[in-house]
C-alpha angles and dihedrals in degrees: 000000000000116000094239091055092056094054097075090048091052091047091051091048090049091050091049091050091048092052092047090051093055114098115247118263112263116201125212115231090260092049091047090051091051092046092048092046091050090048091052094043095049097062131001088217093063109112135172110245114256089235091069115108105233091207092063129070114264119265104247089222089069098056106025122079097207137069104286091197093056116118087240096049094108091051089050091052091050091049090047091053092052092047098046094050092044092052095038107027092163116045124171149159108235095222087129124059087199091059092046091051091048093051092045090053090056093063091215124194118233088033117240116273110232129194115198096217096177093066097046126103089225094050096125096050093039096049091045091055096042093049097039114130126304088028124086132261122255131328090058117208119178123183114190090343095305122112113242095205138236125341087261089056091048092050090049090050090052091050091048092051091049092046089053089058100256119133114219109225092002099109104067118159096225114109095010119130118220119207120210122203 
C-alpha cells in the first residue's frame, strides 16, 4: 500500500480514538428536561425505550440528535435549551382538565405544547423523568423551561393574577381597533 494512502486511515483511527477517549456528556436536570422536551416536541412518534430505567437520568444519546461526544456538545445542548423554550414556552401534560381549561382561557401564542403522558407506551419512564426532583409532580406545567409547581401553586398563581386586577383570557385581540399616529 502506498504511504499516502495509509495517512487517511491513520487519521480516521486517531479521530475514532480521540472520540472514544472523551468523557460522555452528562446533563444537568435542567438540560435533561430541555433535551427530553425537544425530543418529545420534534416528533409525536419519539418514545423512550422500555428498557430505560426511569429512576436513572436519561442517556443523552437517546434524546439528542447530535454527537454527544463532540467538543461542541455542551454548546449544542445550550442552544437546544434556548430553542425548545422559545418554540414551546408553555409545555404541559394535560392530566388535569382544570389546567387545560386555564391554559385555554389564556389564548397563548404559540399555543401550549401538550404531551398526553397517560396514553404513551413510555409513560412510566417519561413521567419519572419529568417529575424528577426538583421538578413537580403531575400534572407537569413548564413555562420557559421552569416548573410552575403543583395544581395548588397554579391555582394560587391564578388567584394572585386576578387579585392584581388582571383578567385571564380577557384581553383577546379580536374586535379591537388599533390607532396609528
